[in-house]
């Protein structure tokens, strides 16, 4: 499978626990994005990377959220001290930036987080 | 700040009839516009994009979208709807400075047999 891969598919955790999600983008893609989607809503931007550099982080994102892309390949999203309001689908997407116009996002299937 | 609006939560259309899913946008500068589709338990799939050039853009599965600068709209269309087109559709705009994609709230399309 050469698409964007996300693991795990589902995560159930108790409030206050830490969770980490992994995203493996399409191999040659240099941009990687994290979004959060709740039921009935559109994807909400969290952060994105170009290679290993984190270029933008949503102001809506609290300090409990952190993302890394250490070698410019896979990425991890960690949520510390989870709260029930963190329950959502976390989506990863990647794109190849050849020039300023010719790109779009390829999405993974997401990680569904449930905080009890 | 850049944004997109999808004014309809749901659109119902009979199979074989033409369909339109509406999207309006607000950007500074030239817009980069996209449509994505999400089937149940699946990730978002790219349908089409407008960057520059012809106002009518053709995409996957027979979909097309019309860019209208004066009305700041980018409506998704298909001449003849299929039951299998039933899904959640998202319009998105890309910030040309930061490469951040901003999505609308989505429109659920139901095609009735």
Coordinates of N, CA and C in Angstrom, one line a residue:
Chain A
X1 N 0.9 -1.2 0.0 CA 0.0 0.0 0.0 C 0.9 1.2 0.0
X2 N 0.7 2.1 -1.0 CA 1.6 3.3 -1.1 C 0.9 4.5 -0.6
X3 N -0.2 4.4 0.1 CA -0.9 5.6 0.5 C -0.4 6.1 1.9
X4 N -1.1 7.0 2.5 CA -0.8 7.5 3.8 C -1.3 6.5 4.8
X5 N -0.4 6.1 5.7 CA -0.8 5.1 6.7 C -0.8 5.7 8.1
X6 N -1.9 5.4 8.8 CA -2.0 5.9 10.2 C -2.2 4.8 11.2
X7 N -1.5 4.8 12.3 CA -1.7 3.8 13.3 C -1.7 4.5 14.7
X8 N -2.5 3.9 15.6 CA -3.5 2.8 15.4 C -4.8 3.4 14.7
X9 N -5.7 2.5 14.3 CA -6.9 3.0 13.7 C -7.9 3.5 14.7
X10 N -7.8 2.8 15.9 CA -8.7 3.2 17.0 C -7.9 3.2 18.3
X11 N -8.2 4.2 19.2 CA -7.5 4.3 20.5 C -8.5 4.7 21.5
X12 N -8.7 3.9 22.5 CA -9.5 4.2 23.6 C -8.6 4.4 24.8
X13 N -8.8 5.5 25.5 CA -8.0 5.8 26.7 C -8.8 6.4 27.8
X14 N -8.2 6.4 29.0 CA -8.9 7.1 30.1 C -8.4 8.5 30.2
X15 N -9.3 9.4 30.7 CA -8.9 10.8 30.9 C -7.7 10.9 31.7
X16 N -6.8 11.8 31.3 CA -5.5 12.0 32.0 C -4.3 11.2 31.4
X17 N -4.6 10.2 30.6 CA -3.5 9.4 30.0 C -2.9 10.1 28.8
X18 N -1.7 9.7 28.5 CA -1.1 10.2 27.3 C -1.3 9.3 26.1
X19 N -1.4 9.8 24.9 CA -1.6 8.9 23.7 C -0.6 9.5 22.6
X20 N -0.2 8.6 21.8 CA 0.6 8.9 20.7 C 0.1 8.2 19.4
X21 N 0.0 9.0 18.3 CA -0.4 8.5 17.0 C 0.8 8.6 16.1
X22 N 0.8 7.7 15.1 CA 1.8 7.7 14.1 C 1.2 7.9 12.7
X23 N 2.0 8.6 11.9 CA 1.6 8.8 10.5 C 2.8 8.5 9.6
X24 N 2.6 7.6 8.6 CA 3.6 7.4 7.6 C 3.1 8.0 6.3
X25 N 3.7 9.0 5.8 CA 3.2 9.7 4.6 C 3.6 8.9 3.3
X26 N 3.1 9.3 2.2 CA 3.6 8.8 0.9 C 5.1 9.1 0.8
X27 N 5.9 8.2 0.4 CA 7.4 8.2 0.7 C 8.1 9.5 0.2
X28 N 7.7 10.0 -1.0 CA 8.4 11.1 -1.5 C 7.8 12.5 -1.1
X29 N 6.8 12.4 -0.4 CA 6.1 13.7 0.0 C 6.8 14.4 1.0
X30 N 7.0 15.7 0.8 CA 7.8 16.5 1.7 C 6.9 17.3 2.7
X31 N 5.6 17.4 2.5 CA 4.8 18.1 3.4 C 3.9 17.1 4.2
X32 N 3.7 17.3 5.4 CA 2.9 16.4 6.2 C 2.0 17.3 7.1
X33 N 0.7 17.0 7.2 CA -0.3 17.7 7.9 C -1.0 16.9 8.9
X34 N -1.4 17.5 10.0 CA -2.3 16.8 11.0 C -3.6 17.7 11.1
X35 N -4.7 17.0 11.0 CA -6.1 17.6 11.2 C -6.8 16.8 12.2
X36 N -7.8 17.5 12.8 CA -8.7 16.8 13.7 C -10.2 17.0 13.2
X37 N -10.9 16.0 13.2 CA -12.3 16.0 12.7 C -13.3 15.4 13.7
X38 N -14.3 16.2 14.1 CA -15.3 15.7 15.0 C -16.6 15.5 14.1
X39 N -17.5 14.7 14.7 CA -18.7 14.3 13.9 C -19.4 15.5 13.4
X40 N -19.7 15.5 12.1 CA -20.5 16.5 11.5 C -19.7 17.8 11.2
X41 N -18.4 17.8 11.4 CA -17.6 18.9 11.2 C -16.6 18.7 10.1
X42 N -16.0 19.7 9.5 CA -14.9 19.6 8.6 C -13.6 19.4 9.3
X43 N -12.6 18.9 8.6 CA -11.3 18.8 9.2 C -10.8 20.2 9.7
X44 N -10.3 20.1 11.0 CA -9.7 21.3 11.6 C -8.2 21.2 11.6
X45 N -7.5 22.2 11.1 CA -6.1 22.2 11.0 C -5.4 22.2 12.3
X46 N -4.4 21.4 12.5 CA -3.6 21.4 13.8 C -2.2 21.9 13.5
X47 N -1.5 21.3 12.6 CA -0.1 21.6 12.3 C 0.3 21.1 11.0
X48 N 1.4 21.6 10.5 CA 2.0 21.0 9.3 C 3.5 21.1 9.3
X49 N 4.2 20.2 8.6 CA 5.6 20.1 8.5 C 6.0 20.2 7.0
X50 N 7.2 20.9 6.8 CA 7.8 20.7 5.5 C 9.2 20.0 5.8
X51 N 9.3 18.8 5.3 CA 10.4 18.0 5.7 C 10.4 17.8 7.3
X52 N 11.4 18.1 8.0 CA 11.4 17.9 9.4 C 11.0 19.2 10.2
X53 N 10.8 20.3 9.5 CA 10.5 21.6 10.1 C 9.0 21.8 10.3
X54 N 8.6 22.1 11.5 CA 7.2 22.3 11.8 C 7.0 23.8 11.5
X55 N 6.2 24.1 10.4 CA 6.1 25.5 10.0 C 4.9 26.2 10.6
X56 N 3.9 25.6 11.0 CA 2.7 26.3 11.6 C 2.0 25.3 12.5
X57 N 1.5 25.9 13.6 CA 0.7 25.2 14.6 C -0.5 26.0 14.9
X58 N -1.6 25.4 14.9 CA -2.9 26.1 15.2 C -2.8 26.7 16.6
X59 N -3.4 28.0 16.7 CA -3.5 28.6 18.0 C -4.5 27.9 18.8
X60 N -5.4 27.1 18.2 CA -6.4 26.4 19.0 C -5.8 25.2 19.7
X61 N -4.5 24.9 19.3 CA -3.9 23.7 19.9 C -3.3 24.1 21.2
X62 N -3.7 23.3 22.3 CA -3.1 23.6 23.6 C -1.7 23.0 23.7
X63 N -1.0 23.4 24.8 CA 0.3 22.9 25.0 C 0.3 21.4 25.2
X64 N -0.8 20.8 25.4 CA -0.8 19.3 25.6 C -0.6 18.6 24.3
X65 N -0.7 19.3 23.2 CA -0.5 18.6 21.9 C 0.9 18.9 21.4
X66 N 1.6 17.9 20.9 CA 2.9 18.1 20.3 C 3.1 17.1 19.1
X67 N 3.7 17.6 18.1 CA 3.9 16.8 16.9 C 5.4 16.9 16.5
X68 N 5.9 15.8 16.0 CA 7.3 15.7 15.5 C 7.4 15.0 14.2
X69 N 8.4 15.3 13.5 CA 8.7 14.6 12.2 C 10.2 14.6 12.1
X70 N 10.8 13.7 13.0 CA 12.3 13.8 13.2 C 13.2 13.7 12.0
X71 N 12.9 12.9 11.1 CA 13.8 12.7 10.0 C 13.1 13.1 8.6
X72 N 12.0 13.8 8.8 CA 11.3 14.3 7.6 C 10.6 13.1 6.9
X73 N 10.4 12.0 7.6 CA 9.6 10.9 7.0 C 8.3 10.8 7.8
X74 N 8.2 9.8 8.8 CA 7.0 9.6 9.5 C 6.9 10.7 10.6
X75 N 5.7 10.8 11.1 CA 5.4 11.9 12.1 C 4.6 11.2 13.3
X76 N 4.8 11.8 14.4 CA 4.0 11.4 15.6 C 3.2 12.6 16.2
X77 N 2.0 12.4 16.6 CA 1.2 13.4 17.3 C 1.0 12.8 18.7
X78 N 1.4 13.6 19.7 CA 1.2 13.2 21.1 C 0.2 14.1 21.8
X79 N -0.7 13.5 22.5 CA -1.6 14.3 23.4 C -1.3 13.9 24.8
X80 N -1.0 14.9 25.6 CA -0.7 14.6 27.0 C -2.0 14.9 27.9
X81 N -2.1 14.2 28.9 CA -3.2 14.4 29.9 C -4.6 14.6 29.1
X82 N -4.9 13.6 28.4 CA -6.1 13.6 27.5 C -7.3 14.0 28.3
X83 N -8.2 14.7 27.6 CA -9.5 15.2 28.1 C -10.6 14.6 27.2
X84 N -11.8 14.6 27.7 CA -12.9 14.0 26.9 C -13.1 14.8 25.7
X85 N -12.8 16.1 25.7 CA -13.0 17.0 24.5 C -12.0 16.7 23.4
X86 N -11.0 15.8 23.7 CA -10.0 15.5 22.7 C -10.5 14.3 21.8
X87 N -11.6 13.7 22.2 CA -12.2 12.6 21.4 C -12.6 13.1 20.0
X88 N -12.0 12.5 19.0 CA -12.2 13.0 17.6 C -11.4 12.0 16.7
X89 N -11.6 12.2 15.4 CA -10.8 11.5 14.5 C -9.6 12.4 14.1
X90 N -8.4 11.8 14.2 CA -7.2 12.6 13.9 C -6.7 12.1 12.6
X91 N -6.6 13.1 11.6 CA -6.3 12.8 10.3 C -4.9 13.3 9.9
X92 N -4.2 12.5 9.2 CA -2.9 12.9 8.7 C -3.0 12.9 7.1
X93 N -2.3 13.9 6.6 CA -2.3 14.0 5.1 C -0.9 14.4 4.7
X94 N -0.5 14.1 3.5 CA 0.8 14.5 2.9 C 0.6 15.0 1.5
X95 N 1.6 15.8 1.1 CA 1.6 16.3 -0.3 C 3.1 16.5 -0.7
X96 N 3.2 16.6 -2.0 CA 4.5 16.8 -2.7 C 4.5 18.2 -3.2
X97 N 5.4 19.0 -2.8 CA 5.5 20.3 -3.2 C 6.6 20.5 -4.3
X98 N 6.2 20.4 -5.5 CA 7.1 20.6 -6.6 C 7.2 22.0 -7.0
X99 N 6.1 22.7 -7.0 CA 6.1 24.1 -7.2 C 4.9 24.7 -6.4
X100 N 4.7 25.9 -6.5 CA 3.7 26.5 -5.6 C 2.3 26.2 -5.9
X101 N 2.0 25.6 -7.0 CA 0.6 25.4 -7.4 C 0.2 23.9 -7.5
X102 N 1.1 23.1 -7.9 CA 0.7 21.8 -8.3 C 0.8 20.8 -7.2
X103 N -0.1 20.9 -6.2 CA -0.1 19.9 -5.1 C -1.5 19.9 -4.5
X104 N -1.8 18.8 -3.9 CA -3.0 18.6 -3.1 C -2.8 17.6 -2.0
X105 N -3.7 17.5 -1.1 CA -3.5 16.6 0.1 C -3.9 15.2 -0.2
X106 N -3.1 14.2 0.2 CA -3.5 12.8 0.2 C -3.7 12.5 1.7
X107 N -4.9 12.0 2.0 CA -5.3 11.7 3.4 C -5.1 10.2 3.8
X108 N -4.8 10.0 5.1 CA -4.9 8.6 5.6 C -6.3 8.4 6.1
X109 N -6.5 7.2 6.6 CA -7.8 6.8 7.1 C -8.2 7.3 8.5
X110 N -7.1 7.8 9.2 CA -7.4 8.5 10.5 C -7.2 7.5 11.6
X111 N -7.0 8.2 12.8 CA -7.0 7.5 14.1 C -8.2 8.0 14.9
X112 N -9.1 7.1 15.3 CA -10.3 7.5 16.1 C -9.9 7.4 17.5
X113 N -9.9 8.6 18.2 CA -9.6 8.6 19.7 C -10.9 8.8 20.5
X114 N -11.0 7.9 21.4 CA -12.1 8.0 22.4 C -11.5 8.1 23.8
X115 N -11.8 9.2 24.5 CA -11.3 9.4 25.8 C -12.5 9.2 26.8
X116 N -12.3 8.3 27.7 CA -13.4 7.9 28.6 C -13.3 8.7 29.9
Chain B
X1 N -8.4 36.6 7.2 CA -8.2 35.2 7.3 C -9.0 34.5 6.2
X2 N -8.5 33.4 5.7 CA -9.1 32.7 4.6 C -10.2 31.8 5.1
X3 N -11.3 31.6 4.4 CA -12.3 30.7 4.9 C -13.1 30.2 3.7
X4 N -13.9 29.1 4.0 CA -14.8 28.6 3.0 C -16.1 28.4 3.8
X5 N -17.2 28.5 3.0 CA -18.5 28.2 3.6 C -19.3 27.3 2.7
X6 N -19.9 26.3 3.3 CA -20.8 25.4 2.6 C -22.2 25.6 3.3
X7 N -23.0 26.3 2.6 CA -24.3 26.7 3.2 C -25.3 25.6 3.4
X8 N -25.1 24.5 2.8 CA -26.1 23.4 2.9 C -25.5 22.2 3.7
X9 N -26.2 21.8 4.8 CA -25.7 20.6 5.5 C -26.0 19.4 4.7
X10 N -27.1 19.4 4.0 CA -27.5 18.2 3.2 C -28.1 18.6 1.9
X11 N -27.8 17.8 0.9 CA -28.4 17.9 -0.4 C -29.0 16.6 -0.8
X12 N -30.3 16.6 -1.2 CA -30.9 15.4 -1.7 C -31.2 15.5 -3.2
X13 N -30.9 14.5 -3.9 CA -31.2 14.5 -5.4 C -31.5 13.1 -5.8
X14 N -32.4 13.1 -6.8 CA -32.8 11.8 -7.4 C -31.7 11.3 -8.3
X15 N -31.6 10.0 -8.4 CA -30.6 9.4 -9.3 C -30.9 9.8 -10.7
X16 N -29.9 10.1 -11.4 CA -30.0 10.6 -12.8 C -30.2 12.0 -13.0
X17 N -30.5 12.7 -11.9 CA -30.7 14.2 -12.0 C -29.3 14.9 -11.8
X18 N -29.2 16.1 -12.3 CA -28.0 16.9 -12.0 C -27.9 17.3 -10.5
X19 N -26.7 17.3 -10.0 CA -26.5 17.7 -8.7 C -25.5 18.9 -8.6
X20 N -25.8 19.8 -7.5 CA -24.9 20.9 -7.2 C -24.7 20.9 -5.7
X21 N -23.4 21.0 -5.3 CA -23.1 21.2 -3.9 C -22.3 22.6 -3.9
X22 N -22.8 23.5 -3.0 CA -22.4 24.8 -3.0 C -21.2 25.1 -2.1
X23 N -20.3 26.0 -2.5 CA -19.2 26.5 -1.7 C -18.9 27.9 -2.1
X24 N -18.7 28.7 -1.1 CA -18.2 30.1 -1.3 C -17.0 30.3 -0.5
X25 N -16.1 31.2 -0.9 CA -14.8 31.3 -0.2 C -14.5 32.8 0.1
X26 N -13.6 33.0 0.9 CA -13.1 34.3 1.3 C -11.6 34.2 1.4
X27 N -10.8 34.9 0.5 CA -9.4 34.8 0.5 C -8.8 36.2 0.2
X28 N -7.6 36.4 0.6 CA -6.8 37.6 0.1 C -5.9 37.1 -1.0
X29 N -6.1 37.7 -2.2 CA -5.3 37.2 -3.3 C -6.0 36.1 -4.1
X30 N -5.3 35.5 -4.9 CA -5.9 34.5 -5.8 C -6.2 33.2 -5.0
X31 N -7.4 32.6 -5.2 CA -7.7 31.4 -4.4 C -7.2 30.1 -5.1
X32 N -6.7 29.2 -4.2 CA -6.5 27.8 -4.6 C -7.6 27.0 -4.0
X33 N -8.5 26.4 -4.8 CA -9.7 25.8 -4.3 C -9.7 24.3 -4.6
X34 N -10.3 23.5 -3.7 CA -10.3 22.1 -3.8 C -11.7 21.5 -3.3
X35 N -12.0 20.3 -3.9 CA -13.1 19.5 -3.4 C -12.6 18.2 -3.0
X36 N -13.1 17.7 -1.8 CA -12.7 16.4 -1.4 C -14.1 15.6 -1.1
X37 N -14.0 14.3 -1.1 CA -15.2 13.5 -0.8 C -14.8 12.5 0.3
X38 N -15.7 12.2 1.2 CA -15.4 11.3 2.3 C -16.6 10.3 2.4
X39 N -16.2 9.0 2.1 CA -17.2 7.9 2.2 C -17.1 7.4 3.6
X40 N -18.2 6.7 4.0 CA -18.2 6.2 5.4 C -17.0 5.3 5.7
X41 N -16.4 5.6 6.9 CA -15.3 4.8 7.3 C -14.1 4.9 6.4
X42 N -14.0 5.9 5.6 CA -12.9 6.1 4.7 C -12.3 7.5 4.9
X43 N -11.0 7.6 4.5 CA -10.4 8.9 4.5 C -10.9 9.8 3.4
X44 N -10.5 11.1 3.5 CA -10.9 12.0 2.5 C -10.2 11.8 1.2
X45 N -10.9 11.8 0.1 CA -10.3 11.6 -1.2 C -10.4 12.9 -2.1
X46 N -9.3 13.2 -2.7 CA -9.3 14.4 -3.6 C -10.2 14.2 -4.8
X47 N -11.0 15.2 -5.2 CA -11.8 15.2 -6.4 C -11.3 16.0 -7.5
X48 N -11.0 17.3 -7.1 CA -10.6 18.2 -8.1 C -10.0 19.5 -7.5
X49 N -9.4 20.3 -8.3 CA -8.8 21.6 -7.8 C -8.9 22.7 -8.8
X50 N -8.9 23.9 -8.4 CA -8.8 25.1 -9.2 C -7.6 25.9 -8.8
X51 N -6.7 26.1 -9.7 CA -5.5 26.9 -9.4 C -5.6 28.2 -10.3
X52 N -5.7 28.0 -11.5 CA -5.7 29.1 -12.5 C -6.3 28.5 -13.8
X53 N -6.6 29.4 -14.7 CA -7.0 28.9 -16.1 C -8.5 28.8 -16.2
X54 N -9.0 27.8 -16.9 CA -10.4 27.6 -17.2 C -11.2 27.6 -15.9
X55 N -12.4 28.3 -16.0 CA -13.2 28.4 -14.8 C -13.9 27.0 -14.5
X56 N -14.1 26.2 -15.5 CA -14.7 24.9 -15.3 C -13.6 23.9 -15.2
X57 N -13.6 23.2 -14.0 CA -12.6 22.2 -13.7 C -13.2 20.8 -13.7
X58 N -12.6 19.9 -14.4 CA -13.1 18.5 -14.4 C -12.3 17.7 -13.4
X59 N -12.9 16.7 -12.7 CA -12.2 15.9 -11.8 C -12.6 14.5 -11.9
X60 N -12.4 13.8 -10.8 CA -12.7 12.3 -10.7 C -14.2 12.0 -10.7
X61 N -14.5 10.8 -11.1 CA -15.9 10.2 -11.0 C -16.9 11.1 -11.7
X62 N -16.5 11.9 -12.7 CA -17.5 12.7 -13.5 C -17.9 14.0 -12.9
X63 N -17.2 14.3 -11.8 CA -17.5 15.6 -11.1 C -16.8 16.8 -11.8
X64 N -17.4 17.9 -11.7 CA -16.7 19.1 -12.2 C -17.1 20.3 -11.2
X65 N -16.3 21.4 -11.3 CA -16.6 22.5 -10.5 C -16.4 23.8 -11.3
X66 N -17.3 24.7 -10.9 CA -17.2 26.0 -11.7 C -16.7 27.1 -10.7
X67 N -15.6 27.7 -11.1 CA -15.0 28.8 -10.3 C -15.7 30.1 -10.8
X68 N -16.2 30.9 -9.9 CA -16.8 32.2 -10.3 C -16.2 33.3 -9.4
X69 N -15.3 34.0 -9.9 CA -14.6 35.0 -9.1 C -15.5 36.1 -8.6
X70 N -16.5 36.6 -9.4 CA -17.3 37.7 -9.0 C -18.2 37.3 -7.9
X71 N -18.6 36.0 -7.8 CA -19.5 35.5 -6.8 C -18.7 34.8 -5.7
X72 N -17.4 34.8 -5.8 CA -16.5 34.0 -4.9 C -17.1 32.6 -4.6
X73 N -17.4 31.9 -5.6 CA -18.0 30.6 -5.4 C -17.2 29.5 -6.2
X74 N -17.4 28.3 -5.7 CA -16.7 27.2 -6.4 C -17.6 26.0 -6.2
X75 N -18.7 26.0 -6.9 CA -19.7 24.9 -6.7 C -19.4 23.6 -7.4
X76 N -19.6 22.5 -6.8 CA -19.4 21.2 -7.3 C -20.6 20.7 -8.1
X77 N -20.4 20.1 -9.2 CA -21.5 19.7 -10.1 C -21.3 18.4 -10.7
X78 N -22.4 17.7 -11.0 CA -22.3 16.5 -11.8 C -23.6 16.4 -12.6
X79 N -23.5 16.1 -13.9 CA -24.7 16.1 -14.8 C -25.7 15.1 -14.4
X80 N -25.3 13.9 -13.9 CA -26.2 12.8 -13.7 C -25.8 12.1 -12.4
X81 N -26.5 12.2 -11.3 CA -26.1 11.7 -10.0 C -26.3 10.1 -10.0
X82 N -25.4 9.5 -9.3 CA -25.5 8.1 -9.0 C -25.7 7.8 -7.5
X83 N -26.4 6.7 -7.2 CA -26.6 6.4 -5.8 C -25.2 6.3 -5.1
X84 N -24.2 5.8 -5.8 CA -22.9 5.6 -5.2 C -22.2 7.0 -4.9
X85 N -22.7 8.1 -5.4 CA -22.2 9.4 -5.1 C -22.5 9.9 -3.7
X86 N -23.4 9.2 -3.0 CA -23.8 9.6 -1.7 C -22.6 9.5 -0.8
X87 N -22.3 10.7 -0.2 CA -21.1 10.8 0.7 C -21.1 12.2 1.3
X88 N -20.0 12.5 2.0 CA -19.8 13.8 2.6 C -18.8 14.5 1.7
X89 N -19.1 15.7 1.3 CA -18.3 16.5 0.4 C -17.8 17.8 1.1
X90 N -16.5 18.0 1.0 CA -15.8 19.1 1.6 C -15.1 20.0 0.6
X91 N -15.4 21.3 0.7 CA -14.7 22.3 0.0 C -13.5 22.8 0.8
X92 N -12.4 23.2 0.1 CA -11.2 23.6 0.9 C -10.5 24.7 0.1
X93 N -9.9 25.6 0.8 CA -9.1 26.6 0.2 C -7.7 26.6 0.8
X94 N -6.7 26.8 0.0 CA -5.3 26.7 0.5 C -4.8 28.1 0.6
X95 N -4.2 28.4 1.8 CA -3.5 29.7 2.0 C -2.3 29.7 1.1
X96 N -2.2 30.7 0.2 CA -1.1 30.7 -0.8 C 0.2 31.1 -0.1
X97 N 0.1 31.7 1.1 CA 1.4 32.0 1.7 C 1.9 30.9 2.6
X98 N 1.0 30.2 3.4 CA 1.5 29.3 4.4 C 1.3 27.8 4.0
X99 N 0.5 27.6 2.9 CA 0.2 26.2 2.5 C -0.7 25.5 3.4
X100 N -1.4 26.2 4.3 CA -2.4 25.6 5.2 C -3.7 25.4 4.4
X101 N -4.3 24.3 4.5 CA -5.6 24.0 3.8 C -6.7 24.2 4.9
X102 N -7.7 25.0 4.5 CA -8.8 25.3 5.4 C -10.1 24.6 4.8
X103 N -10.8 23.8 5.6 CA -11.9 23.1 5.1 C -13.2 23.7 5.5
X104 N -14.2 23.5 4.7 CA -15.6 23.8 5.1 C -16.2 22.8 6.0
X105 N -17.4 23.0 6.4 CA -18.0 22.1 7.4 C -18.6 20.9 6.7
X106 N -18.7 20.8 5.4 CA -19.1 19.7 4.7 C -20.6 19.7 4.4
X107 N -20.9 19.0 3.3 CA -22.3 18.8 2.8 C -22.5 17.4 2.6
X108 N -23.6 16.8 3.2 CA -23.9 15.4 3.0 C -24.8 15.3 1.8
X109 N -24.3 14.6 0.8 CA -25.1 14.3 -0.4 C -25.8 13.0 -0.4
X110 N -27.1 13.0 -0.6 CA -27.9 11.8 -0.6 C -28.5 11.7 -2.0
X111 N -28.2 10.6 -2.7 CA -28.7 10.4 -4.0 C -29.8 9.3 -3.8
X112 N -31.0 9.6 -4.2 CA -32.1 8.6 -3.9 C -32.4 7.8 -5.2
X113 N -32.5 6.5 -5.0 CA -32.8 5.7 -6.2 C -34.3 5.8 -6.7

